[in-house]
Short mmCIF file of C-alpha atoms and ligand atoms in Angstrom, two decimals:
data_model
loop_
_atom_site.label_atom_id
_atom_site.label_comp_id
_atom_site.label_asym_id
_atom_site.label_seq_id
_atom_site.Cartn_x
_atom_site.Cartn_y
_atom_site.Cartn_z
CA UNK A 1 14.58 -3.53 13.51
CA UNK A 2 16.93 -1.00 11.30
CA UNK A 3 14.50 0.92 8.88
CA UNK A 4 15.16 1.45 6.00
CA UNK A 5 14.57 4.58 3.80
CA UNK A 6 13.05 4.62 0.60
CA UNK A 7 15.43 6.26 -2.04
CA UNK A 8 13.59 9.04 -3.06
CA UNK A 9 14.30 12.97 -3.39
CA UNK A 10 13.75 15.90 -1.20
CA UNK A 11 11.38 17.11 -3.86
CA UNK A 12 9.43 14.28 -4.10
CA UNK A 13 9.26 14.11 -0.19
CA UNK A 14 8.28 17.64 0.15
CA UNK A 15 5.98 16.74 -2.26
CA UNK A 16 4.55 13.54 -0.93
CA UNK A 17 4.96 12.47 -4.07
CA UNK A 18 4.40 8.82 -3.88
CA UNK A 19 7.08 6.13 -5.59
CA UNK A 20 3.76 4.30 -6.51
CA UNK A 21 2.38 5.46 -9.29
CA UNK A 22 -1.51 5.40 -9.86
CA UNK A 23 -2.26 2.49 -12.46
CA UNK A 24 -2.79 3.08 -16.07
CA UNK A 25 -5.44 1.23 -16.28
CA UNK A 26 -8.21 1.29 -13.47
CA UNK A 27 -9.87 -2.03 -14.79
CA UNK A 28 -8.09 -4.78 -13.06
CA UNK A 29 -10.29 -4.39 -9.90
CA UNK A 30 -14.14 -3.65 -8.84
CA UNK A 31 -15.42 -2.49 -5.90
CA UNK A 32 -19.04 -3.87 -4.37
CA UNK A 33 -20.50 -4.43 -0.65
CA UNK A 34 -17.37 -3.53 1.00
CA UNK A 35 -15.18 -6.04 -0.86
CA UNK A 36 -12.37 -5.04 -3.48
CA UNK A 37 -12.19 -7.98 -6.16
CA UNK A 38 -8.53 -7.69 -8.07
CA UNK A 39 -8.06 -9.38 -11.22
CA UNK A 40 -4.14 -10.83 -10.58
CA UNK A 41 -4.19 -11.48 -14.38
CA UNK A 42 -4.52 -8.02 -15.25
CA UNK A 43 -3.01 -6.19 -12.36
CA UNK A 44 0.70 -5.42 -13.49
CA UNK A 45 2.35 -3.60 -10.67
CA UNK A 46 1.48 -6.70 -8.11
CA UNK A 47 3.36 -9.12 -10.76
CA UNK A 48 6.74 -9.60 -8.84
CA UNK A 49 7.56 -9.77 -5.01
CA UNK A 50 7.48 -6.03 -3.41
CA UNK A 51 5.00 -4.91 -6.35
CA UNK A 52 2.33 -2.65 -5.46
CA UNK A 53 -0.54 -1.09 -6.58
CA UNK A 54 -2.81 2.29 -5.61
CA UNK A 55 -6.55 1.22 -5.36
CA UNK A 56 -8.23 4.89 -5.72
CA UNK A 57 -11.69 6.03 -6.78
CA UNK A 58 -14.93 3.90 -7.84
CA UNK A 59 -16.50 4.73 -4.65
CA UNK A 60 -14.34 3.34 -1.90
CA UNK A 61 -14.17 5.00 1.24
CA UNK A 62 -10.42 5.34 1.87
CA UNK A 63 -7.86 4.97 -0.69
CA UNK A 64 -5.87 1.60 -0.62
CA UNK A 65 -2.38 0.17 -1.66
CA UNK A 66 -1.95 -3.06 -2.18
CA UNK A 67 1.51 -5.27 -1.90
CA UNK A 68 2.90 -8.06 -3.04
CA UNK A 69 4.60 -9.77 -0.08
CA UNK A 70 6.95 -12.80 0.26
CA UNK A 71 5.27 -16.25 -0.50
CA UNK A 72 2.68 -15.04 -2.10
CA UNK A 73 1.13 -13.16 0.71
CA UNK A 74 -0.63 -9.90 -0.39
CA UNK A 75 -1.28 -7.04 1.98
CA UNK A 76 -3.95 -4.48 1.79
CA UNK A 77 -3.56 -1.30 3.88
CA UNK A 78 -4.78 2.11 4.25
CA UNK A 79 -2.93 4.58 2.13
CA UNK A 80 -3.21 6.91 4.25
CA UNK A 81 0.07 7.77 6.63
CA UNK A 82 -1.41 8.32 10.32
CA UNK A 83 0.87 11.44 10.99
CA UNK A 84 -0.47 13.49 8.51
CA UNK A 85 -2.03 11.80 5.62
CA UNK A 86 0.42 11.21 2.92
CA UNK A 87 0.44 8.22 0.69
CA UNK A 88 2.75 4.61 1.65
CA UNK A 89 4.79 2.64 -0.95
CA UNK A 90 6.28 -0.51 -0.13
CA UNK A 91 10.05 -0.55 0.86
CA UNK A 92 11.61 -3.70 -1.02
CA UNK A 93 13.24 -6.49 0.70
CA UNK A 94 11.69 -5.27 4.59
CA UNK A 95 7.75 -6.28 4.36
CA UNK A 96 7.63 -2.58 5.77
CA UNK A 97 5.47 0.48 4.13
CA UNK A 98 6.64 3.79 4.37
CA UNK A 99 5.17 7.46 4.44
CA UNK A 100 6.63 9.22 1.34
CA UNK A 101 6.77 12.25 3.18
CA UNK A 102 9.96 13.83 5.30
CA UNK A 103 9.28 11.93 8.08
CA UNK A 104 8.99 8.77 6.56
CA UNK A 105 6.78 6.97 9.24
CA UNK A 106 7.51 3.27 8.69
CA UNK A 107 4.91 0.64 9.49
CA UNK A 108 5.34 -2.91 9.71
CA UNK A 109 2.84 -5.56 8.04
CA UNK A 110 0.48 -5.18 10.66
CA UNK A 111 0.42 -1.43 10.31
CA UNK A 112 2.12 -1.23 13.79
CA UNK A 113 4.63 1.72 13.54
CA UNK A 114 8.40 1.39 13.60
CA UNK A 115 9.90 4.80 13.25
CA UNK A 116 8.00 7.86 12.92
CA UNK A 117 6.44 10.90 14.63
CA UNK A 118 3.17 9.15 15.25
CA UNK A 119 1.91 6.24 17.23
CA UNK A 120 -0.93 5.37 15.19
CA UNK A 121 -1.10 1.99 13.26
CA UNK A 122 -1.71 2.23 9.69
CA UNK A 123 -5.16 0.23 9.36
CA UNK A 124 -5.07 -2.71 7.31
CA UNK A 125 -7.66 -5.25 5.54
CA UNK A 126 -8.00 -9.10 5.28
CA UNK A 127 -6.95 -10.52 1.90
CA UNK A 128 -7.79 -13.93 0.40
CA UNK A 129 -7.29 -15.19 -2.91
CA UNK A 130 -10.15 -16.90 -4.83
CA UNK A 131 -8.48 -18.65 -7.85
CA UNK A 132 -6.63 -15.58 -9.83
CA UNK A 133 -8.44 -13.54 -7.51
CA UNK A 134 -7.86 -11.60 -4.70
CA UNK A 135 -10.61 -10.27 -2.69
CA UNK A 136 -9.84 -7.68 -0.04
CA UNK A 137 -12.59 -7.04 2.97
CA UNK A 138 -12.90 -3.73 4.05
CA UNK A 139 -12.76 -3.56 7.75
S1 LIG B 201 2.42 12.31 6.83
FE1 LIG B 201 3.49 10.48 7.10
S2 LIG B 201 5.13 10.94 8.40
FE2 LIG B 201 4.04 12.79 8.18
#
């Protein structure tokens, strides 16, 4: 499989600085007993195919992003790059994530990595949609 790279500057790689932007509003989503409940009404970056959203804060124990796949699939993963601990965005078009640092470690859907200096998979999470709901179990 040909990777491909995020467009994104030396600066903001050097930076891990993240093409996913933190949301504006925090109040599309909850988090209780290990579950993440997302309000798909409210949650604007997951509105269109490769859309994504950073799910930081209220008490959960690892930070997650959230993508809108093909078909209507979402996928819930770790964002946390298993080299060294930078932050993934979605790469459009590739169902891959990618490490917005230098190295740009890219993982497939299942987390399993496909170019990068580290073997580790990223660690994803079940997602299921209730209604206009989507509840993601943290594994
Ligand atoms: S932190 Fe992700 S490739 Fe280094």
């Amino acid at each position: 499989m040909k990777v491909i790279k995020l467009k994104r500057s030396i600066f903001q790689r050097l930076l891990g600085k993240p093409a996913t932007e933190l949301p504006g509003n925090n109040d599309f989503w909850s988090f209780t007993d290990g579950k993440i409940t997302v309000n798909l009404d409210k949650a604007n970056g997951l509105s269109k195919v490769d859309g994504a959203v950073r799910l930081e804060g209220k008490g959960l124990p690892n930070r997650i992003i959230l993508v809108h796949g093909k078909k209507d699939q979402y996928q819930a993963y770790d964002n946390k790059c298993t080299h060294m601990g930078r932050r993934v965005d979605p790469v459009p078009g590739t169902e891959t994530v990618q490490c917005c640092s230098v190295n740009c470690t890219t993982f497939n859907q299942k987390g399993e990595v496909i170019e990068g200096p580290t073997k580790k998979p990223l660690k994803t999470h079940p997602v299921t949609i209730d209604n206009n709901k989507l509840i993601i179990t943290l594994n």
